[in-house]
Coordinates of C-alpha atoms in Angstrom, one line a residue:
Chain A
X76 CA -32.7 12.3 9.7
X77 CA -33.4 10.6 6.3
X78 CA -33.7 7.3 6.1
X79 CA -30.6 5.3 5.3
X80 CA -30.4 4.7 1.4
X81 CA -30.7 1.4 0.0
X82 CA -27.2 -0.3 -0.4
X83 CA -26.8 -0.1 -4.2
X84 CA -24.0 -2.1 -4.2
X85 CA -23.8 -4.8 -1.9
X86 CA -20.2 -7.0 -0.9
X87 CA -19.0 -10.0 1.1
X88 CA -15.8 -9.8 2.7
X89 CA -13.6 -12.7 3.8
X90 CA -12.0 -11.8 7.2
X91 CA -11.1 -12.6 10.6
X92 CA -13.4 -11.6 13.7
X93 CA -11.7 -9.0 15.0
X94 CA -10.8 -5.3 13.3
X95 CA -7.0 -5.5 12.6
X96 CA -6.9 -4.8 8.1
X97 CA -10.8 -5.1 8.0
X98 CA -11.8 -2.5 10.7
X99 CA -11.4 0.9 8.0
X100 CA -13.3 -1.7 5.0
X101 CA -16.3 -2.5 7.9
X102 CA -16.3 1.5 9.1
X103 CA -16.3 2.4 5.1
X104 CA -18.8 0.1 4.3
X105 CA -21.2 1.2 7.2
X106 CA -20.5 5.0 6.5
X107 CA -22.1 4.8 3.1
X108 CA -25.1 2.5 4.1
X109 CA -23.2 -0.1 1.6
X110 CA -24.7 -3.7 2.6
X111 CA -21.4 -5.5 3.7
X112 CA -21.5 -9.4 4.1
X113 CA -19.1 -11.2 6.3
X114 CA -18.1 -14.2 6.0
X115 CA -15.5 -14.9 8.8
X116 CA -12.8 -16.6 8.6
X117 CA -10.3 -18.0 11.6
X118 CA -6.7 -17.3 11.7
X119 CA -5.3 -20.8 11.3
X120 CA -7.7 -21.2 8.5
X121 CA -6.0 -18.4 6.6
X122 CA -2.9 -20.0 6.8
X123 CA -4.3 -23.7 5.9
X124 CA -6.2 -21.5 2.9
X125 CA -3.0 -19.9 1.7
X126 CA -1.3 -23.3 1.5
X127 CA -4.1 -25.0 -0.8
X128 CA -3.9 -22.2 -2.9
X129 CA -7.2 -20.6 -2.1
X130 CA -6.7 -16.8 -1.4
X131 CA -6.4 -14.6 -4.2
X132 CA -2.9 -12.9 -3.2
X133 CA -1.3 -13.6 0.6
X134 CA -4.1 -13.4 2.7
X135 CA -7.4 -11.8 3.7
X136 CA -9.2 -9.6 4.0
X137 CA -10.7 -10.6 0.3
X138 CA -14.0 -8.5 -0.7
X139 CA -16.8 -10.5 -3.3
X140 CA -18.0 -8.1 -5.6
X141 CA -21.9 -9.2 -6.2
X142 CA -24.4 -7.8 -9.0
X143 CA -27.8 -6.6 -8.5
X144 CA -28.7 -10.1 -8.2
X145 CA -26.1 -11.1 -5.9
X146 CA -24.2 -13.1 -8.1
X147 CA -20.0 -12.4 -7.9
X148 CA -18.8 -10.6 -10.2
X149 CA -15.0 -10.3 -8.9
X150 CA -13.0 -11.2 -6.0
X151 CA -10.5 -8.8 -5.1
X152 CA -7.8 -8.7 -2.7
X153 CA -5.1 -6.2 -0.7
X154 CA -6.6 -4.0 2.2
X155 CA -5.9 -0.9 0.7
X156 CA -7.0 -2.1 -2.9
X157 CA -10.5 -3.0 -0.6
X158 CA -10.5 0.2 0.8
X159 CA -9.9 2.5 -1.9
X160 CA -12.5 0.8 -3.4
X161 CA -15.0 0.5 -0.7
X162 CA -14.4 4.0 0.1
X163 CA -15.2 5.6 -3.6
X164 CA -18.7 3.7 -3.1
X165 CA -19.0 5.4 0.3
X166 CA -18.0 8.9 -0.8
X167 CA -15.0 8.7 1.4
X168 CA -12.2 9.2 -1.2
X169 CA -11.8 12.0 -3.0
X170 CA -12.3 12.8 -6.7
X171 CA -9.5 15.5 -7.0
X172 CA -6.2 13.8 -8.0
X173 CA -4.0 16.0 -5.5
X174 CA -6.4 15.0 -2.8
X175 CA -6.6 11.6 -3.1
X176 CA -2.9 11.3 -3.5
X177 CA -2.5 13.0 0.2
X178 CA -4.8 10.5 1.3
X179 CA -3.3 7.4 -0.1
X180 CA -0.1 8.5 1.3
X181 CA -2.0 8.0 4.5
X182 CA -3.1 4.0 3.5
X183 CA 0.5 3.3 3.0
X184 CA 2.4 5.0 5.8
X185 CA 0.1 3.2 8.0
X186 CA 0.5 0.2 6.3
X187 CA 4.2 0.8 6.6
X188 CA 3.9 1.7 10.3
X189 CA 2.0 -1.4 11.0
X190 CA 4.2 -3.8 9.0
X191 CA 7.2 -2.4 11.3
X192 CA 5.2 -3.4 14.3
X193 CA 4.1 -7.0 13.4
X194 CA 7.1 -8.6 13.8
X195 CA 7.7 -7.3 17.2
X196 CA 4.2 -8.7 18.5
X197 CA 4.5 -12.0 16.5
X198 CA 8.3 -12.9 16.0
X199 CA 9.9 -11.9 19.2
X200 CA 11.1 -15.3 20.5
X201 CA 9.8 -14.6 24.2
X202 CA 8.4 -12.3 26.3
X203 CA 11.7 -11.1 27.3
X204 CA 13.0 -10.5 23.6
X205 CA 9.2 -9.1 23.3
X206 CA 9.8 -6.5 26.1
X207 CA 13.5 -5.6 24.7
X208 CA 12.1 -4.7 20.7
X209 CA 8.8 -3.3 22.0
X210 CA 11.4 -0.5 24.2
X211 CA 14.0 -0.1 21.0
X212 CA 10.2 0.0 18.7
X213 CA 9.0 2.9 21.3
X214 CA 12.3 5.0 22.7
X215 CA 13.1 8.6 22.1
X216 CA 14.5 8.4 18.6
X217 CA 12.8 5.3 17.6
X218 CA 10.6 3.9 15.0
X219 CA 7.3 4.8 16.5
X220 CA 7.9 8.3 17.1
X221 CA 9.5 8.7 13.6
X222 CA 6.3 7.9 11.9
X223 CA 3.9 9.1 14.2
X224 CA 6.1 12.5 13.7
X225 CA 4.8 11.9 9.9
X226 CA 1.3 11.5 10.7
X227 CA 1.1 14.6 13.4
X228 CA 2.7 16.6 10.2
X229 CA -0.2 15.9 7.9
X230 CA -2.2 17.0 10.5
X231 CA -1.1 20.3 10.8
X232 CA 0.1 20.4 7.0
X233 CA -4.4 20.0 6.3
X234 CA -4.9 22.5 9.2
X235 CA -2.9 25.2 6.9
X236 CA -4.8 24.1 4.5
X237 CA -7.8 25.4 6.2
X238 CA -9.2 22.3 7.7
X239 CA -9.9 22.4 11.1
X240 CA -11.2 19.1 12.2
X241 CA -7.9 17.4 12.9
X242 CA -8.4 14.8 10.0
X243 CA -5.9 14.2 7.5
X244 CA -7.0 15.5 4.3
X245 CA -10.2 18.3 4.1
X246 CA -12.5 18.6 6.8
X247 CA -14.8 15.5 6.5
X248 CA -13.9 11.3 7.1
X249 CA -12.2 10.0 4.5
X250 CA -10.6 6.5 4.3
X251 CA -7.1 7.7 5.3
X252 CA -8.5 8.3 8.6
X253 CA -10.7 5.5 8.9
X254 CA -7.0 3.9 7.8
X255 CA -5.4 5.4 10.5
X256 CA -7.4 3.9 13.0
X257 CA -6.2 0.5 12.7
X258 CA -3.1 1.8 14.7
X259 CA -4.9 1.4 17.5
X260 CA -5.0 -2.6 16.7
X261 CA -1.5 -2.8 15.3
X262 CA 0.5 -0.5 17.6
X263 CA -1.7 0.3 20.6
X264 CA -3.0 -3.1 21.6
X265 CA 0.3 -5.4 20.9
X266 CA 3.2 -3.3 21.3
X267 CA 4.3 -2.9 24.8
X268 CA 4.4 0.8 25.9
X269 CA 3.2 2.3 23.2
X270 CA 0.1 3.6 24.3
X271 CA 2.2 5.4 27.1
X272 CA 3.8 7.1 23.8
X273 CA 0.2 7.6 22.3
X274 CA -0.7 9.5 25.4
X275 CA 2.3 12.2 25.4
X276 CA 0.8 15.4 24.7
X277 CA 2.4 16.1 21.2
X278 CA 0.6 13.2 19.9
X279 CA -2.8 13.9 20.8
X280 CA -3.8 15.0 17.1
X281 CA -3.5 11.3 16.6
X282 CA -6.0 10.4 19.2
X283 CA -8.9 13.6 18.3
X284 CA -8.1 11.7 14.7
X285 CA -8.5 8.7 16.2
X286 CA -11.9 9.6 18.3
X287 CA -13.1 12.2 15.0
X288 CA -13.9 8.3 13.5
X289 CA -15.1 6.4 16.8
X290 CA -18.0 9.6 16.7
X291 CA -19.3 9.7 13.7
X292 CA -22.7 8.9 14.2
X293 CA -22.6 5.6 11.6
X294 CA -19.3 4.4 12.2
X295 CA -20.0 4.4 15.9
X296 CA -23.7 2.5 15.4
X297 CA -21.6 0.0 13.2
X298 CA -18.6 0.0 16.2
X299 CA -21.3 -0.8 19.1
X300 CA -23.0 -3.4 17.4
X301 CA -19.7 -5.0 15.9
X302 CA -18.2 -5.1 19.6
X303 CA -21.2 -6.8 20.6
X304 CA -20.6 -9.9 18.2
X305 CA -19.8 -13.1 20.0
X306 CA -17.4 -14.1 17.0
X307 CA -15.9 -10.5 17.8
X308 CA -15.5 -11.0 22.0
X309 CA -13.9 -14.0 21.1
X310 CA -11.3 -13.5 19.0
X311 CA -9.9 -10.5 21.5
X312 CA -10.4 -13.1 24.3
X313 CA -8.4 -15.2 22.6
X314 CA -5.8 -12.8 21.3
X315 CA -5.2 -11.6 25.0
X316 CA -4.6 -15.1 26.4
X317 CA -2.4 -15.3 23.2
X318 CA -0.6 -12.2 24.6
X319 CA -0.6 -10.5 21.2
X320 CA -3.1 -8.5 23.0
X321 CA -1.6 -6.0 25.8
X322 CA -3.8 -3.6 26.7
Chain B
X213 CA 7.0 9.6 -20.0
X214 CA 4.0 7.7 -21.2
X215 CA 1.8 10.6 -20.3
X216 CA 3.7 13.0 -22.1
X217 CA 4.4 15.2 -18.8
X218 CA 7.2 17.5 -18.5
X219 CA 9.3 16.6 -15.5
X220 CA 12.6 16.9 -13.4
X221 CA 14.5 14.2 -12.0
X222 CA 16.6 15.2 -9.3
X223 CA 18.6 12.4 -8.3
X224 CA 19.9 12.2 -4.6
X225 CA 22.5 9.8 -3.4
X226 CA 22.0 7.1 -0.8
X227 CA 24.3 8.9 1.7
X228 CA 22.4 11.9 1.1
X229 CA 18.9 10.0 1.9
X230 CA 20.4 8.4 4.7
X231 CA 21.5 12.3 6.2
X232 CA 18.1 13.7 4.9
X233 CA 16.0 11.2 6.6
X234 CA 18.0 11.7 9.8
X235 CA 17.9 15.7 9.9
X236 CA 13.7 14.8 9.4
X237 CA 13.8 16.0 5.5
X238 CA 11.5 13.2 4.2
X239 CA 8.0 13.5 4.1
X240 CA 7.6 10.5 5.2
X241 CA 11.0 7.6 5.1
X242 CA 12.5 7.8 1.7
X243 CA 12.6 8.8 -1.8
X244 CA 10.9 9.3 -4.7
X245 CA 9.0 12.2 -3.5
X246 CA 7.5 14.6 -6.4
X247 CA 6.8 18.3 -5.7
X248 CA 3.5 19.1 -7.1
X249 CA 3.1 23.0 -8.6
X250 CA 0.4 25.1 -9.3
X251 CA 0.0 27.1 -12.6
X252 CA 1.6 29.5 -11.3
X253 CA 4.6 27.7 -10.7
X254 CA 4.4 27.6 -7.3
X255 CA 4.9 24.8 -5.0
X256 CA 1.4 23.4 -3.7
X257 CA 2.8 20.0 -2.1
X258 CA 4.8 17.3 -1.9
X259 CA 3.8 13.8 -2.0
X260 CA 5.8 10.1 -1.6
X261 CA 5.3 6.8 -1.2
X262 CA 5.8 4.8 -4.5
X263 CA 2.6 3.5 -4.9
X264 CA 1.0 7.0 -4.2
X265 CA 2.9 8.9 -6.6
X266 CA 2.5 6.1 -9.2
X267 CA -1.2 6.6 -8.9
X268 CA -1.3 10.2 -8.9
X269 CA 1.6 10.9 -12.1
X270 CA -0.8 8.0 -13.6
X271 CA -4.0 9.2 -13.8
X272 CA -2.6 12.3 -14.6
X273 CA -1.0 10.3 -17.4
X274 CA -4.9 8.0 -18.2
X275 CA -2.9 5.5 -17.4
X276 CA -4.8 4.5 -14.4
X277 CA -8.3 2.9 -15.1
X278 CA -10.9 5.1 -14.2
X279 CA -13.4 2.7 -14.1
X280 CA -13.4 1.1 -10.4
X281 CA -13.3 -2.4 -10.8
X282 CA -10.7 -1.9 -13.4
X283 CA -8.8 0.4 -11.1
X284 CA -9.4 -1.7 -8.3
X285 CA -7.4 -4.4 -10.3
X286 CA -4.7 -2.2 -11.3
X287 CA -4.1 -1.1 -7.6
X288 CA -3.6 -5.2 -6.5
X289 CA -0.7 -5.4 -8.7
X290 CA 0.4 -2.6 -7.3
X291 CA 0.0 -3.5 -4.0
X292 CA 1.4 -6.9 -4.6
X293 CA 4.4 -6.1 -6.1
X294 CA 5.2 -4.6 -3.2
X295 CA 4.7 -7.3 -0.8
X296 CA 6.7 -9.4 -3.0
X297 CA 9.8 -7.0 -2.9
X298 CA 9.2 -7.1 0.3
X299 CA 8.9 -10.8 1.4
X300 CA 12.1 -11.7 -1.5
X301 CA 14.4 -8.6 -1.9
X302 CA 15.7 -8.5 1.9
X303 CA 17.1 -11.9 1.2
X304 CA 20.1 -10.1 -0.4
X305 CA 19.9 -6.5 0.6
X306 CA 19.9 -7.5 4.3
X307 CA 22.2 -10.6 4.1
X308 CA 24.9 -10.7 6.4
X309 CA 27.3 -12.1 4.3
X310 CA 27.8 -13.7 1.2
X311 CA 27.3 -17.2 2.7
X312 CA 24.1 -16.0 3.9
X313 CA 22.9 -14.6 1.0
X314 CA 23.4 -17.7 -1.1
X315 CA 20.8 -19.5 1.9
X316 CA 18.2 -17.0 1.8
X317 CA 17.7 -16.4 -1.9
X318 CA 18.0 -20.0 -2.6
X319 CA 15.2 -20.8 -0.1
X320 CA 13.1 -17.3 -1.4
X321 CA 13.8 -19.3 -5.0
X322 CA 13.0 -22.9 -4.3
X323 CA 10.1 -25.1 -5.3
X324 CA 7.2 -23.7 -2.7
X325 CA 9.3 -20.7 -2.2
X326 CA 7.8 -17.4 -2.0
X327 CA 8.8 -16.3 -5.6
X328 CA 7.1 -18.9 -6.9
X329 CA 4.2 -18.3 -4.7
X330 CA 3.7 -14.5 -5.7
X331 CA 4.9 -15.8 -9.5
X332 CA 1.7 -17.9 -9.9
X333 CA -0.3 -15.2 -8.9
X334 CA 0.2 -12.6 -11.1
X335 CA 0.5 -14.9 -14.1
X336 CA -3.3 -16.1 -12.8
X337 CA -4.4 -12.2 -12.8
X338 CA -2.8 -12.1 -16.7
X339 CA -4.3 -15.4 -17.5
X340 CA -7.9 -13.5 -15.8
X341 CA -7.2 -10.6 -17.8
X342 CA -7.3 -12.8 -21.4
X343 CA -10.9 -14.6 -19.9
X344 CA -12.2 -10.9 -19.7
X345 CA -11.0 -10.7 -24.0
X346 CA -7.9 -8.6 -23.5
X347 CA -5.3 -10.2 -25.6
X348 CA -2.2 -8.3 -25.4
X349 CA -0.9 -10.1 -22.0
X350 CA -1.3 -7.0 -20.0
X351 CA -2.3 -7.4 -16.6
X352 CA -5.5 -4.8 -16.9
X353 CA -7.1 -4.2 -20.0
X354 CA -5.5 -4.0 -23.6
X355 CA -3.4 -1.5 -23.0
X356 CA -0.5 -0.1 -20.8
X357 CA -1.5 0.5 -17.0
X358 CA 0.2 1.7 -13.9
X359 CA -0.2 -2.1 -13.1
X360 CA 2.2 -3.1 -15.7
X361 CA 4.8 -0.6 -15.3
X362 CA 4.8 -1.6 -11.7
X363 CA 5.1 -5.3 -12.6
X364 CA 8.1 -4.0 -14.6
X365 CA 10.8 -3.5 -11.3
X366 CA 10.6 -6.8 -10.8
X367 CA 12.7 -6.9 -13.9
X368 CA 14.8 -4.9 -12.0
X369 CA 14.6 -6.0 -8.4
X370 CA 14.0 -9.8 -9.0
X371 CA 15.0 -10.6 -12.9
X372 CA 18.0 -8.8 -12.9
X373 CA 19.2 -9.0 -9.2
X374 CA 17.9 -11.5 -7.0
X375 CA 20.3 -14.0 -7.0
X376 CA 18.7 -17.4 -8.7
X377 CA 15.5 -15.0 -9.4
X378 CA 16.5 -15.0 -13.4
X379 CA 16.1 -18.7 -13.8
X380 CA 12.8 -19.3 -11.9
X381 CA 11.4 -16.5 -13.9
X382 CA 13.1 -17.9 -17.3
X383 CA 11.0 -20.7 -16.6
X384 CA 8.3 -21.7 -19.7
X385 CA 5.6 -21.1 -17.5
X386 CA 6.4 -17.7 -16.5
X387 CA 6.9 -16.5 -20.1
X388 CA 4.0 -14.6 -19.7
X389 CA 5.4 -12.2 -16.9
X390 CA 8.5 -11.4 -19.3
X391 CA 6.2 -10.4 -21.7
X392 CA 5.0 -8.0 -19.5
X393 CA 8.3 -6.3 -19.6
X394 CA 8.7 -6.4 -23.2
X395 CA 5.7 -4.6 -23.6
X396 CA 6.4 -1.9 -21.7
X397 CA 9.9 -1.7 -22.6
X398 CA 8.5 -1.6 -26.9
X399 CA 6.9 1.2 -25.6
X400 CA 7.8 3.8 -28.2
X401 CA 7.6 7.0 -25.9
X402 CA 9.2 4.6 -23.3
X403 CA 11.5 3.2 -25.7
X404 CA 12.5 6.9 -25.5
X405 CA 12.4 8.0 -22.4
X406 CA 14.5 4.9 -21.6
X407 CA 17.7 6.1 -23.9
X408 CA 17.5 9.1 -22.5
X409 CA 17.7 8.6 -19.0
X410 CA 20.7 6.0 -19.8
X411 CA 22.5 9.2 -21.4
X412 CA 21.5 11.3 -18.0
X413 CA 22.5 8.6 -15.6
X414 CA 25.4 8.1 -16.9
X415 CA 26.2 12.2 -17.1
X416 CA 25.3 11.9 -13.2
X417 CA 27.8 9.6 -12.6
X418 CA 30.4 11.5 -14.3
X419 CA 29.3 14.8 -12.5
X420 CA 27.5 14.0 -9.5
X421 CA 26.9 17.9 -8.9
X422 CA 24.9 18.0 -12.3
X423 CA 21.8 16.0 -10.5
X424 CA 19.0 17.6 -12.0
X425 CA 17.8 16.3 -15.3
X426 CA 14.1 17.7 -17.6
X427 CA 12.3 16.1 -19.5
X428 CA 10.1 18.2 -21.9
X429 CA 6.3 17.5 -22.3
X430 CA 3.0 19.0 -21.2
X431 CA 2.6 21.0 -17.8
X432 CA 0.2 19.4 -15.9
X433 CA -0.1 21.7 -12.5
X434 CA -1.7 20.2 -9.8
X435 CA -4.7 21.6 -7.6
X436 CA -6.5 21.0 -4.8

């Protein structure tokens, strides 16, 4: 295999220690050998940041944009603005207008999904109340299925396109999958029950689409060595004596 | 309109998104959706979401910066606009009552509310556009983006009907945010399109079952 390239571009990003809205900008970045600075930042921090009137918009993650001699040039803000961006460096989001419109469809369905399961996790005002919106959230006509529903559909929709790898739009990675993968964080690992849903037969598209991104041979190099970052074992340590964590 | 694009508007009704979306006839949870056709005429796709089709009528339109910082800037205010619809408007669409209502948007409209919050930061991204030399108080580049006719519904949502949302953004200091609607409203071909779809709407209204309204322009099919 060729050597990596040089980054050409190089960024910092301001976010927490864990994947959550930075996982698909860390995955992009390491799929197209872009040199990705982090410089962490702690969740109460955010909040304290927010209140001084240091973050650009609400909240993080925030990517430094940094010229050839890594002075910053821009600060920009919103995960998917990141993304998109990160992702045309990478090679990850497509050129034709069609195409890239089926795949930022993905970024905000599953920005949609995963605002829908936030306040379960975080505003449920005990464990009880937790249990009882994590079932309603889950059920047999519920919220989870409807979109997941959505996301098995584009599935099958790129299949009859032709595209057989199970991804979401053409047949190699782009950012709506890497996207897509940060259900895992935002539905998987703090709703109760809802991997049990994950694992029900008609939803295993979602999982190969999930896994298709785990394998790639960069994104999975970048993966190992990010779950091997102290700041990274202990933010989920932390998270699961928070309970936010239930997996 | 902008783009010079010939278009249909089909307008649904909100009990017949409400049925749609139950009978699993959304693409994904709600209107606008566009169907996309080929040059033959024939249909190649839908897409939704907003944003999406926002970015996808507006590069077909060059109104979406095709330079990737600039775009990149174009698509925060995008994003952001959302975020504040969605952090201020269910203050009065999901009030309980009218007592309720008053509480909430008072509090979304306070000193150190969340309007205010999301208020100072898109008049900071204008007042970043003029440092880059752009002097027409647009919030990317000189001219008209997807950005600012984003920015525009919150004439609509938060301007015109948040309760209390008027006065904050009469306000001296956020002058330069009701500029932005100006501008696109002096739009000439919007300035247009604008009288037009006043005459349609109102048509709809009198005949519900004449719903489907064109617009004449330039076919633009799509491909993949």
């Amino acid at each position: 295999m060729a050597e990596q390239k040089q980054a050409e571009t190089s960024l910092k990003m301001v976010y927490l220690p864990f994947d959550a809205r930075g996982g698909p900008l860390r995955m992009a970045a390491a799929y197209g050998g872009i040199k990705l600075e982090e410089e962490v930042i702690q969740l109460p921090d955010v909040a304290k940041s927010r209140g001084e009137g240091k973050r650009r918009w609400n909240g993080v993650p925030e990517i430094k944009l940094l010229d050839k001699d890594g002075k910053e040039t821009q600060v920009l803000g919103q995960s998917n603005t990141c993304l998109r961006y990160i992702g045309k460096q990478a090679g990850l989001y497509p050129d034709n207008a069609l195409l890239a419109a089926l795949v930022d469809e993905v970024l905000d369905s599953t920005s949609d999904l995963s605002n829908a399961s936030l306040p379960i996790a975080l505003g449920a005002k005990d464990a009880e109340d937790k249990k009882t919106k994590a079932a309603e959230f889950c059920k047999e006509g519920g919220t989870l299925r409807y979109w997941l529903d959505k996301f098995v559909a584009r599935i099958d929709e790129n299949a009859k396109r032709g595209n057989k790898n199970g991804l979401f739009v053409g047949d190699t990675l782009t950012i709506a999958d890497l996207k897509f993968s940060q259900i895992e964080f935002y539905v998987i690992n703090i709703i109760p029950g809802a991997q049990a849903v994950f694992n029900e037969d008609k939803y295993k598209p979602l999982i190969a689409n999930m896994d298709a991104v785990k394998k790639n041979d960069k994104i999975k190099a970048f993966l190992d060595e990010f779950a091997n970052r102290e700041s990274n074992k202990e933010a989920l340590a932390a998270l699961k004596k928070m309970g936010l964590i239930v997996v | 309109a902008l783009g010079g694009i010939a278009f249909e508007d089909e307008y649904i009704s909100q009990a017949q998104q409400g049925k749609d979306k139950a009978e699993g006839k959304r693409r994904w949870s709600g209107p606008p959706e566009l169907v996309v056709y080929d040059k033959d005429g024939k249909v190649l796709t839908n897409i939704a979401q907003s944003n999406t089709c926002l970015r996808y009528v507006g590069k077909l339109a060059g109104v979406y910066p095709e330079n990737p910082v600039q775009r990149a800037l174009a698509d925060e205010i995008v994003d952001s606009v959302e975020d504040l619809f969605g952090a201020a408007l269910p203050s009065f669409f999901r009030a309980k009552d009218e007592e309720d209502k008053k509480t909430k948007c008072a509090e979304v409209c306070k000193e150190g509310g969340i309007l205010r919050y999301w208020l100072d930061k898109f008049l900071l991204r204008i007042q970043e556009n003029e440092k880059r030399g752009n002097k027409n108080g647009l919030f990317v580049g000189d001219t008209l983006t997807i950005a600012d006719l984003k920015f525009n519904g919150v004439g609509t949502y938060i301007y015109g009907m948040l309760p209390g949302g008027k006065a904050v953004m009469d306000e001296e200091k956020y002058k330069p945010l009701l500029k932005v609607f100006e501008s696109v409203k002096s739009d000439e071909k919007i300035k247009t399109f604008n009288e037009q779809l006043q005459k349609n709407i109102a048509a709809y209204k009198e005949k519900p079952e004449n719903n489907v309204f064109k617009y004449d322009g330039k076919t633009m099919p799509g491909c993949f």
